[in-house]
Coordinates of C-alpha atoms in Angstrom, one line a residue:
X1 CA 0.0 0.0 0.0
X2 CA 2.6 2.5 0.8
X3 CA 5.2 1.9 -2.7
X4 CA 1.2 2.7 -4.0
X5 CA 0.7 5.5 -2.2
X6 CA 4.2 6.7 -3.2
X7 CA 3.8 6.3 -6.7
X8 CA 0.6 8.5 -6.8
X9 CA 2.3 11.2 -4.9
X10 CA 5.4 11.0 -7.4
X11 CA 2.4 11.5 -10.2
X12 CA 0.6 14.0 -8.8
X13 CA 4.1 16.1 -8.2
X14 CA 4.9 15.1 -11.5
X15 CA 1.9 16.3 -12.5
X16 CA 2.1 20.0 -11.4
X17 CA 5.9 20.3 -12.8
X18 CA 5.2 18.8 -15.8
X19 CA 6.5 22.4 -17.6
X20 CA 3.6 22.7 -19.9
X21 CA 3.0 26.4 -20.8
X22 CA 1.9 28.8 -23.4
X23 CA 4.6 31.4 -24.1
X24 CA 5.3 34.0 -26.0
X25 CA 8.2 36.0 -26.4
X26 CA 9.1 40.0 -28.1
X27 CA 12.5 41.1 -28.6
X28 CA 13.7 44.1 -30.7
X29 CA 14.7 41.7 -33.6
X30 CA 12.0 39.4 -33.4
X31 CA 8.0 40.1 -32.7
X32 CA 5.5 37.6 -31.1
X33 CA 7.8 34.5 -31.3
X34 CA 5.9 31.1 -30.2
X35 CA 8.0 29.3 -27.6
X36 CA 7.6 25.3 -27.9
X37 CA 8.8 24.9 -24.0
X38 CA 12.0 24.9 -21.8
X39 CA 15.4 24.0 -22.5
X40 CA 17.1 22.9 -19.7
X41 CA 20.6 23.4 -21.3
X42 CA 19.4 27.4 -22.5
X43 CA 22.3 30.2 -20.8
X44 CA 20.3 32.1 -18.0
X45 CA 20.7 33.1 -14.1
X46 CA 17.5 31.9 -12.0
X47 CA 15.0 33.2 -10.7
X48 CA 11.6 33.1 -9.6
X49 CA 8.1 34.5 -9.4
X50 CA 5.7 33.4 -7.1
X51 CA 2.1 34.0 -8.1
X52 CA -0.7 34.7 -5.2
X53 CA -3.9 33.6 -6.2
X54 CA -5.6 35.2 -2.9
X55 CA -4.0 38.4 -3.3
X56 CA -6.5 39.9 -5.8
X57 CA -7.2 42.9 -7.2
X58 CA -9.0 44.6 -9.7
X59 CA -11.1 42.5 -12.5
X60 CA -10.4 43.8 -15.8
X61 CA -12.8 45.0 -18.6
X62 CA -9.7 45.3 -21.4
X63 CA -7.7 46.8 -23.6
X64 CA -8.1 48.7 -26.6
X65 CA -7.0 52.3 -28.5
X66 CA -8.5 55.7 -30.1
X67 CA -10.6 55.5 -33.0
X68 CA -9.3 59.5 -34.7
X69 CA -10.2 60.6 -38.2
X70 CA -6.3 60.7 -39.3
X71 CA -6.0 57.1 -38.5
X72 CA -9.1 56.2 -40.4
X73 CA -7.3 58.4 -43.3
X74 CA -4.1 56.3 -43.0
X75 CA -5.6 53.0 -42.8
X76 CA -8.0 54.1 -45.6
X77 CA -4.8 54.3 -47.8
X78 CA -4.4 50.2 -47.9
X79 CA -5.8 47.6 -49.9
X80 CA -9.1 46.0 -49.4
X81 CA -7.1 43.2 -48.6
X82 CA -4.9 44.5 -46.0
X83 CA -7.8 46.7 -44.5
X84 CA -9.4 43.5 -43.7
X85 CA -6.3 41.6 -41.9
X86 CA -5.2 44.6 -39.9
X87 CA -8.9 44.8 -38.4
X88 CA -9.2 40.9 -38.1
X89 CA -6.2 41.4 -36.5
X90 CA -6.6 44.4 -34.1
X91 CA -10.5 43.6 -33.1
X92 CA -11.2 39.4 -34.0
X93 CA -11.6 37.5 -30.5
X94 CA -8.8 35.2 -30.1
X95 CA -6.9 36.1 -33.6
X96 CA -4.5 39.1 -32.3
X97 CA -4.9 42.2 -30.2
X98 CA -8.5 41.1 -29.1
X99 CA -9.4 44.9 -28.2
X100 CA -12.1 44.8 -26.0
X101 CA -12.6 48.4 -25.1
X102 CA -11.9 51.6 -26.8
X103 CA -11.9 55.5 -27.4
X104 CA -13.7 58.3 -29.1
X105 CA -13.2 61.9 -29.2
X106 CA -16.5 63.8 -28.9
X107 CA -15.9 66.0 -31.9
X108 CA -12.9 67.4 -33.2
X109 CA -9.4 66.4 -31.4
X110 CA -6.1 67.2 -32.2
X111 CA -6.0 64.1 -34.7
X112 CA -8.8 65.4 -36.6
X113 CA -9.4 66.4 -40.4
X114 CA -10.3 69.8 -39.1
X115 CA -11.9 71.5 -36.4
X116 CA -15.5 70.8 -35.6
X117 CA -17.9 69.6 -33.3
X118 CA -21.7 68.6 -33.3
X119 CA -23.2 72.0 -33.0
X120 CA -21.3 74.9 -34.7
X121 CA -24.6 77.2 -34.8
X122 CA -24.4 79.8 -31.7
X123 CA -27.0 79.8 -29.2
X124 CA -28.9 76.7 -30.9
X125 CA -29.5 75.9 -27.1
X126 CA -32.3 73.4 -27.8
X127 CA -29.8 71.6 -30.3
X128 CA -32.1 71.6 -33.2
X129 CA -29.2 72.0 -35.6
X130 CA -27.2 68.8 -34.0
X131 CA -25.7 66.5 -36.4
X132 CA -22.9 63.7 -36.9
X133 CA -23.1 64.1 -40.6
X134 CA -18.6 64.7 -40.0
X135 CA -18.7 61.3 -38.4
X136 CA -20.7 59.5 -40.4
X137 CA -17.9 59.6 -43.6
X138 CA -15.0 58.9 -41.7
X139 CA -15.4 57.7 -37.6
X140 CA -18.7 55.6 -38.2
X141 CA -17.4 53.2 -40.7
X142 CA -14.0 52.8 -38.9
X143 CA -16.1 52.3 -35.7
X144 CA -18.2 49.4 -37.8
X145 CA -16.1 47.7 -39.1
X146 CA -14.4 46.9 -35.6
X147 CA -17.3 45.7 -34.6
X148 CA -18.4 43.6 -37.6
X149 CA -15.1 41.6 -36.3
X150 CA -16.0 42.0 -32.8
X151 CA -19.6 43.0 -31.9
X152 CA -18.8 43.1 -27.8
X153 CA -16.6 45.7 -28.4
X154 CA -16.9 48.6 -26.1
X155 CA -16.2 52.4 -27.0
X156 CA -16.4 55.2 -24.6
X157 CA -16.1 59.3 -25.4
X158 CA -15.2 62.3 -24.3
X159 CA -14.4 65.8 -25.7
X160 CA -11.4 67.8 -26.2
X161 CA -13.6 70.9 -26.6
X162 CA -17.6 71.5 -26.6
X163 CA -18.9 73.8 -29.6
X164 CA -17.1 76.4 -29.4
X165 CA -19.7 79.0 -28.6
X166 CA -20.2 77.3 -25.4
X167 CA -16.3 78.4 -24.5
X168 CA -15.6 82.4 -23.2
X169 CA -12.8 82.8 -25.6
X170 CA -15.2 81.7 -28.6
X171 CA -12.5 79.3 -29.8
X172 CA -12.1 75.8 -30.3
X173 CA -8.2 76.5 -28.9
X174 CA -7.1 77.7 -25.8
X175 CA -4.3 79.6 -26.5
X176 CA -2.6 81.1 -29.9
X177 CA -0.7 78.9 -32.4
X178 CA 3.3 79.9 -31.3
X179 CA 5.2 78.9 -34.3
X180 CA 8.5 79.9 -33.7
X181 CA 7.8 77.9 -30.5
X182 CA 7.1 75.1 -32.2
X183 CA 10.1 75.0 -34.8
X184 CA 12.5 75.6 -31.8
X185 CA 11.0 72.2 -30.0
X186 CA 11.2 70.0 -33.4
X187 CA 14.5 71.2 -34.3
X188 CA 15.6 69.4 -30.5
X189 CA 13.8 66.2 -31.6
X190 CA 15.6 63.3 -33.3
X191 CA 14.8 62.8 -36.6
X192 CA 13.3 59.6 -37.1
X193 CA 11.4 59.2 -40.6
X194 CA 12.4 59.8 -44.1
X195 CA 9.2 62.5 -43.7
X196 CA 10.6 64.5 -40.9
X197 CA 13.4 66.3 -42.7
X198 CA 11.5 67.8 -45.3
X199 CA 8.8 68.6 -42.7
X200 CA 11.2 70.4 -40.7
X201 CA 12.7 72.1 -43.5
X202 CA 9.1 73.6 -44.1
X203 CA 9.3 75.0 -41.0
X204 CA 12.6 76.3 -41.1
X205 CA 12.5 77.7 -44.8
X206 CA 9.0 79.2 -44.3
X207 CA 8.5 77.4 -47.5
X208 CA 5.5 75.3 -48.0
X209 CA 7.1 73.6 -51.4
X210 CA 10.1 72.3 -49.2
X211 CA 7.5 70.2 -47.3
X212 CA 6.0 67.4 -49.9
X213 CA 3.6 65.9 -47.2
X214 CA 1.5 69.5 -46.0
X215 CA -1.5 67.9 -47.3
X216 CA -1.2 64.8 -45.4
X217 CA -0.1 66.5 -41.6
X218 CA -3.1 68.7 -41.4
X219 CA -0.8 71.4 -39.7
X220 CA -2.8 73.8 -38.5
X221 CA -0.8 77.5 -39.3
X222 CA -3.2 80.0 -37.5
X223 CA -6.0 78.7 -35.0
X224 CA -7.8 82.1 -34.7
X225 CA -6.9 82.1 -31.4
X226 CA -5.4 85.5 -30.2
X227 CA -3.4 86.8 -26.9
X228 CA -6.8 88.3 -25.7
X229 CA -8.6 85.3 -26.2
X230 CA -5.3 82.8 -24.4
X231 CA -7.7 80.7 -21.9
X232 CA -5.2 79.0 -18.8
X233 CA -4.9 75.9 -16.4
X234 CA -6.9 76.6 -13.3
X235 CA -9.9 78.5 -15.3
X236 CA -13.2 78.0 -16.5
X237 CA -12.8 78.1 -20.1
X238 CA -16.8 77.2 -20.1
X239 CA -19.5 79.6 -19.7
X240 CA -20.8 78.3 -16.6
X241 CA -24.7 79.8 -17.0
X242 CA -27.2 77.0 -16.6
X243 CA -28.6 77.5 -20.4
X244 CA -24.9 76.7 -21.4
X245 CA -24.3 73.8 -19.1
X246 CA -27.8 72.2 -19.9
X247 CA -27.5 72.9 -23.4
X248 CA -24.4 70.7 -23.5
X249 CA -25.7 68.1 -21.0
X250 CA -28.6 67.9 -23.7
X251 CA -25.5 67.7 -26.3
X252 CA -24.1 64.3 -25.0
X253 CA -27.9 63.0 -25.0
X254 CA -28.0 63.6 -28.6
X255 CA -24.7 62.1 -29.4
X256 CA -25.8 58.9 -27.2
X257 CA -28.8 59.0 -29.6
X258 CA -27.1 59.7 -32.9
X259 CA -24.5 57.3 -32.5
X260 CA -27.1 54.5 -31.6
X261 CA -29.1 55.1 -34.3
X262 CA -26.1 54.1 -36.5
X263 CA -25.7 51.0 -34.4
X264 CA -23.1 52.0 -32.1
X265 CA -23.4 51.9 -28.4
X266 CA -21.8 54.3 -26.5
X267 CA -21.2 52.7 -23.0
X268 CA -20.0 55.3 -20.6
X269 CA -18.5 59.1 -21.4
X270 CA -16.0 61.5 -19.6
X271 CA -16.8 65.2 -19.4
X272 CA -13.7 66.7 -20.9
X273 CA -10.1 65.2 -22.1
X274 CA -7.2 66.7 -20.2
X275 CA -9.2 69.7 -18.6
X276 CA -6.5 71.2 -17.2
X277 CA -4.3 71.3 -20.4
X278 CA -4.4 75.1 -22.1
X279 CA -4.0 73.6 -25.6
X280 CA -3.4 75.5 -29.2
X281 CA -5.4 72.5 -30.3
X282 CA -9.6 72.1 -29.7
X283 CA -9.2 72.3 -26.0
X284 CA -11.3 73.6 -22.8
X285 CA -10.0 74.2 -19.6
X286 CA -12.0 74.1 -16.2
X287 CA -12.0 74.1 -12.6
X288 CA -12.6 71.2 -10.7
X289 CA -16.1 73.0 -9.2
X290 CA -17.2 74.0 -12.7
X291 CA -16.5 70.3 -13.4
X292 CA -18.2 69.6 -10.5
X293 CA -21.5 72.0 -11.7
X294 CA -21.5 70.1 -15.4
X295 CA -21.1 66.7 -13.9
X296 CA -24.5 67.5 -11.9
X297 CA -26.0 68.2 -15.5
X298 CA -24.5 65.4 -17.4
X299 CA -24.8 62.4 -14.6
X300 CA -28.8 62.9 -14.4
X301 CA -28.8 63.0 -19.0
X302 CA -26.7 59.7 -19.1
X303 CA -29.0 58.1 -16.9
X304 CA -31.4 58.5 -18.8
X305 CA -29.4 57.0 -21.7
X306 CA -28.4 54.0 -19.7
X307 CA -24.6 55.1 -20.1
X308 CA -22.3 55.1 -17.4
X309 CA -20.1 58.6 -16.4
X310 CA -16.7 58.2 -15.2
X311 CA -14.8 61.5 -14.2
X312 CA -11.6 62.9 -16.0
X313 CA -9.3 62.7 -17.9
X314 CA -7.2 63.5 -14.6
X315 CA -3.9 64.7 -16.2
X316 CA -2.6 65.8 -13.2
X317 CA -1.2 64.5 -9.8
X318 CA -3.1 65.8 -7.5
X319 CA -6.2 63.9 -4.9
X320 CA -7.8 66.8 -4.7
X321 CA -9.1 67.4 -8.2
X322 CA -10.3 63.9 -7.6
X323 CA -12.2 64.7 -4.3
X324 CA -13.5 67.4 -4.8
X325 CA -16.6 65.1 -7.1
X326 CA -16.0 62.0 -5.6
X327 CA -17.2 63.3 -2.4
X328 CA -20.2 65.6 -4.1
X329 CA -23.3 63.8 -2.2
X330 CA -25.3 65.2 -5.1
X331 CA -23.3 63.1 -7.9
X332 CA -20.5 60.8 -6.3
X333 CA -22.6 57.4 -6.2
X334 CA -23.1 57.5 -9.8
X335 CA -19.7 58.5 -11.3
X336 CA -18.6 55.1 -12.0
X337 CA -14.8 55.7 -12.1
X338 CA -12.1 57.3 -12.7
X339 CA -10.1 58.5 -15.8
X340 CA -6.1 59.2 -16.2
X341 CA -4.0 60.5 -19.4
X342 CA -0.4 59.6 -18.8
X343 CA 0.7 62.0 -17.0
X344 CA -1.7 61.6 -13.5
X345 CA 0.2 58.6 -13.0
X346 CA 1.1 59.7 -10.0
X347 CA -2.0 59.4 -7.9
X348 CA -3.4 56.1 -9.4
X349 CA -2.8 54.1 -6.1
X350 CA -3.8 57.3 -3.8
X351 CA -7.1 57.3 -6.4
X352 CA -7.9 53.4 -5.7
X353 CA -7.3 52.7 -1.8
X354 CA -9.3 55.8 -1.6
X355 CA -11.9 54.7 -3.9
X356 CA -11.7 51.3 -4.3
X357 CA -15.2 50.7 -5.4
X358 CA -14.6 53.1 -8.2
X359 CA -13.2 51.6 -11.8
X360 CA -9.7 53.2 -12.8
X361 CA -9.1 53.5 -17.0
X362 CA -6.0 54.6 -18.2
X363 CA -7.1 57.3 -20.9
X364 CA -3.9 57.4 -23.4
X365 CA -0.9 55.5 -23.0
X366 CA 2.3 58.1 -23.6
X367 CA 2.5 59.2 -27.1
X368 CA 5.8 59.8 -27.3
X369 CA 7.7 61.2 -30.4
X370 CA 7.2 59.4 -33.4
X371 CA 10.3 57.2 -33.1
X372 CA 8.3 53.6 -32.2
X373 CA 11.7 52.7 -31.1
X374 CA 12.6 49.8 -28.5
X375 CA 13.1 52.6 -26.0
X376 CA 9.5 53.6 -26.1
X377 CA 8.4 49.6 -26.1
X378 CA 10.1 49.4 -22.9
X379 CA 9.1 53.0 -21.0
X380 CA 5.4 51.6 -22.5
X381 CA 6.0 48.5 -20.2
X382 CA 6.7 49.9 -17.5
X383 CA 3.8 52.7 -18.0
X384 CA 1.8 49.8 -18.7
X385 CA 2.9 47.7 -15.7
X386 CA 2.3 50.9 -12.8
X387 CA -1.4 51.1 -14.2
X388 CA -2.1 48.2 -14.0
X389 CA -0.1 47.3 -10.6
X390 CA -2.4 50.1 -8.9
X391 CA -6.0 49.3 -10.1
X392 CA -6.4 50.2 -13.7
X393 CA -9.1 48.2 -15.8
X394 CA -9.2 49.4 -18.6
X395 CA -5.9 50.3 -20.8
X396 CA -6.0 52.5 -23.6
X397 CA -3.3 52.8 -26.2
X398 CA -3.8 56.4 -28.5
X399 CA -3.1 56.4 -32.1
X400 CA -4.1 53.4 -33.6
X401 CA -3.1 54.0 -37.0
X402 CA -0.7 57.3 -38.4
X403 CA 0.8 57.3 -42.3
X404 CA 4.7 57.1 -41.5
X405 CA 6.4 60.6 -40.1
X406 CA 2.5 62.3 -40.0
X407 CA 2.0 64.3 -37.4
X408 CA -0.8 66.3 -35.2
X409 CA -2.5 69.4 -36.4
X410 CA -0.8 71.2 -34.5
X411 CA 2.8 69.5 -35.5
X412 CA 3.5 66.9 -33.1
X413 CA 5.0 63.5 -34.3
X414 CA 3.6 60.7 -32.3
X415 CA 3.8 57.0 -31.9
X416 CA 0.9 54.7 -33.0
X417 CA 0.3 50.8 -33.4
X418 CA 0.0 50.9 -37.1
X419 CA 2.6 53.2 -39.4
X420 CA 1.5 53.3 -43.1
X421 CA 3.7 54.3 -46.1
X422 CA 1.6 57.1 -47.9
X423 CA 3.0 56.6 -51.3
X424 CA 2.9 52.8 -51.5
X425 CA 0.4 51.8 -49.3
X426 CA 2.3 49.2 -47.0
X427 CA 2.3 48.9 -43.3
X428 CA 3.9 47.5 -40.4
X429 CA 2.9 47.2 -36.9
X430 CA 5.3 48.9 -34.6
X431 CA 6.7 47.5 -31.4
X432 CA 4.0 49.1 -28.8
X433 CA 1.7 47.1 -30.7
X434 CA 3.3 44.3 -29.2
X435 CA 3.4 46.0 -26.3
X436 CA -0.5 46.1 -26.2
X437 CA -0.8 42.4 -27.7
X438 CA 1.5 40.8 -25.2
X439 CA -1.5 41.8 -23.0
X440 CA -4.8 41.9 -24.5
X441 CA -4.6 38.7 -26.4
X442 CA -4.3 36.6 -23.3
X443 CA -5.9 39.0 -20.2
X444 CA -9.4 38.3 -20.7
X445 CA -12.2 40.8 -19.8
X446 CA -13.1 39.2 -16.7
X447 CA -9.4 38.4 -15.3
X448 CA -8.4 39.4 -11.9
X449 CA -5.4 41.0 -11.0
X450 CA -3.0 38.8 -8.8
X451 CA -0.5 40.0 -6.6
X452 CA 3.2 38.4 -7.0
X453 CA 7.0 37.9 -5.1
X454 CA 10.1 37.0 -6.0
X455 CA 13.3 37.1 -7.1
X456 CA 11.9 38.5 -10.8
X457 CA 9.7 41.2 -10.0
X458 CA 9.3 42.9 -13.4
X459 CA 6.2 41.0 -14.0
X460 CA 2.3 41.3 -14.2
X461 CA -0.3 38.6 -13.4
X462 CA -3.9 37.6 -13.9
X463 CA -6.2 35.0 -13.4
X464 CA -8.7 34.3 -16.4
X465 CA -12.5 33.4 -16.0
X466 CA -11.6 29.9 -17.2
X467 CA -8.8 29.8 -14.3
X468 CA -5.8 30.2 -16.3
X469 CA -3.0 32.0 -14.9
X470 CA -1.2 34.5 -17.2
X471 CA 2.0 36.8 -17.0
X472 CA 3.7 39.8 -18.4
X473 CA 7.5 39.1 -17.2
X474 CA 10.1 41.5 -19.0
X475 CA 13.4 41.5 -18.5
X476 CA 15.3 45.2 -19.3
X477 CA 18.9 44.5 -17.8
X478 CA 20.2 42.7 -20.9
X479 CA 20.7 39.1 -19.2
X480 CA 19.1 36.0 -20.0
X481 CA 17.2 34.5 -17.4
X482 CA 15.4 30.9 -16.8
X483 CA 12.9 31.5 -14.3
X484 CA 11.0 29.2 -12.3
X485 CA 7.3 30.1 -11.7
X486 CA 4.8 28.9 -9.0
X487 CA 1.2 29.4 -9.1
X488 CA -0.6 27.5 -6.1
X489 CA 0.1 23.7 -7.3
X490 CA 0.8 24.4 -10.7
X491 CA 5.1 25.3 -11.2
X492 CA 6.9 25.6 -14.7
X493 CA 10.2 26.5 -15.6
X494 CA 10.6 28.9 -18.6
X495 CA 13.5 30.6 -20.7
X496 CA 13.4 34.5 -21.1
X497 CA 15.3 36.1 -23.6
X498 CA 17.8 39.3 -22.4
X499 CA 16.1 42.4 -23.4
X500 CA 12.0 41.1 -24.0
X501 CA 8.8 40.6 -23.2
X502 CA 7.5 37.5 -22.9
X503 CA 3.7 36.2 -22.0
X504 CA 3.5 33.1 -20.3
X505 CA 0.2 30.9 -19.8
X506 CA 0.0 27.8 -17.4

């Protein structure tokens, strides 16, 4: 009886190291390489990670990007063909990215074919003149054709301005266009695309023939926004009368509306993108309590529409712009969450041991500069790792899609998933969009956070609905490592590459 006993045990244990895995593995010379299992003999120092499956924290809804009109343009530039993977790719359940939740700007943004928003007809307070005729060529049929691959895709809003006579200034920007500014801060970037030098030299020369692609970056020259009109951080850039802030309470409604009647569901808005930020782009500015007097119009309108309000996009780090609604009897119990461009980083973990009822998105991840270099991959790691490490459930990338070297309307190159050649039509996907795939493809909406320890402690991981056990481990200090993982019973031994991120599945 014992030898039988024995041999069970030695099958069980057996069993639980048997080393079978799912793993896959980035570096910067090779993308989304399938590892077949461990070699025993592979170079590597060891280490460890020890997964907690009763340390859990927050159950994610997904990952995703920003659907903007210049990556609709971009992507609009490939052939049927191609069109078809790269949205098969990005949207298809279980095929590659898997986005499960993405972005909208609520008219024009800074990524726009011009500026615009739903309403341009002045003191049309009862909205009669609303229309989404601008989205309906160019947003709409990007947005559809996500969902035709994945119809449980959700997309959220919010503006980076309301119509513009709804702002003091009278001005979709906040502040004047500064061009020689803005040619001082592109001559300290790198060059990094065969479009940049004659884009700079545009700039430079004062010559719009010595810059080939004008018609493709949608450089805005002169906003109309003068000195006497320059809004700033800390100030109501909205007219804060009650016909104004109803009027654009009544505004979302008819966006929810409009945008359902063309078979897309709006699930939740945010009141303004980046409300602090003074921009020479569509832009508005506003104090937390004039936040705090729209919120009390908008949360009452969505409720009627069935969509959820979360507040932001909190850009900077500081509790108290997050307080100040979050404790507002009137209106805290039904602002859902909480929203964060990059830069409020800071206050994420303040934000959810405060609020840990609340959900916690992560707006935009860092745009960056245009290079999609390995550099960026790996400060996009660790961006992605500290949301995600203090309560973040949903995870927004920006640009989805940009022709190669394009830049804002306002002249800033940025990083996206997708870079298209404009005169041939080709395109790659750059190394964030790994980044984001490394992720989304295996973290399922429904996955719970799960605390870890260890000798390895650049690492993320989850716990699927169906019980799987996933992790994000990087390694950044250029040394091969073999690490051995243990997740309650289950322990597997696997190689990581120096200088990668790897996404392993037991």
């Amino acid at each position: 009886m014992k030898r039988i006993l024995l041999a069970a045990t030695v099958l069980s244990l057996c069993a639980c190291t048997s080393n079978k895995f799912t793993m896959v593995t980035t570096t910067a010379t090779e993308q989304w390489v399938e590892i077949a299992g461990y070699n025993p003999d592979a170079p590597g120092i060891a280490t460890d990670i020890v997964v907690d499956l009763e340390a859990k924290g927050q159950t994610m809804q997904g990952f995703g990007m920003c659907f903007s009109e210049l990556s609709w343009r971009s992507l609009g530039r490939l052939s049927a063909e191609d069109y078809n993977a790269v949205m098969k790719e990005l949207f298809a359940p279980g095929v590659g990215a898997s986005f499960t939740v993405c972005r909208m700007p609520i008219g024009s943004s800074d990524f726009a074919l011009k500026y615009y928003s739903f309403d341009d007809y002045p003191g049309d307070f009862a909205m009669e003149h609303f229309s989404i005729a601008n989205d309906e060529q160019t947003l709409i049929p990007l947005m559809k054709d996500a969902l035709a691959q994945n119809p449980d895709l959700k997309i959220w809003g919010s503006p980076w301005c309301p119509p513009q006579w709804m702002k003091v200034n009278q001005n979709y920007a906040s502040r004047p266009m500064n061009n020689m500014m803005f040619a001082a801060r592109r001559r300290n970037l790198p060059t990094t695309t065969t479009a940049e030098p004659s884009f700079l030299a545009g700039l430079n020369m004062g010559s719009e023939s010595k810059r080939k692609r004008l018609e493709l970056d949608n450089l805005v020259v002169d906003n109309g926004c003068t000195m006497d009109k320059m809004m700033r951080e800390g100030q109501d850039s909205f007219i804060l009368e009650d016909e104004y802030l109803d009027a654009y309470a009544l505004y979302f409604k008819k966006y929810i509306q409009a945008y359902r009647e063309n078979g897309i569901d709006i699930f939740m808005v945010m009141p303004q993108n980046e409300f602090n930020s003074a921009q020479n782009f569509p832009s508005c500015t506003w104090t937390v309590a004039g936040l705090d007097r729209f919120m009390r119009k908008l949360v009452p309108a969505m409720k009627e529409e069935g969509v959820e309000v979360y507040y932001g996009t909190v850009e900077r780090a500081n509790i108290g712009m997050v307080d100040t609604l979050l404790t507002d009897p009137a209106i805290s119990d039904d602002i859902k969450g909480v929203a964060f461009q990059w830069a409020g980083k800071g206050i994420l973990g303040e934000v959810n041991r405060k609020y840990p009822e609340k959900a916690m998105v992560m707006s935009e991840q860092q745009c960056f500069n245009g290079a999609n270099s390995w550099a960026d991959f790996i400060a996009a790691w660790d961006l992605l790792k500290e949301n995600l490490d203090n309560g973040v459930e949903i995870y927004d990338y920006w640009n989805m899609s940009l022709f190669d070297g394009e830049v804002s309307t306002w002249g800033w190159q940025q990083n996206s998933l997708i870079s298209v050649d404009y005169e041939t039509g080709s395109y790659k996907y750059n190394y964030e969009y790994y980044e984001m795939k490394h992720a989304s493809h295996f973290i399922k909406p429904g996955a719970v956070y799960l605390g870890t320890s260890g000798s390895h402690d650049q690492v993320l991981a989850f716990q699927n609905p169906d019980k799987s056990i996933v992790l994000l481990i990087a390694e950044k200090e250029g040394r091969a490592e073999n690490v051995t993982i243990t997740a309650g019973k289950k322990t597997v031994t696997v190689n990581i590459p120096a200088n990668s991120l790897s996404t392993v599945v037991i």
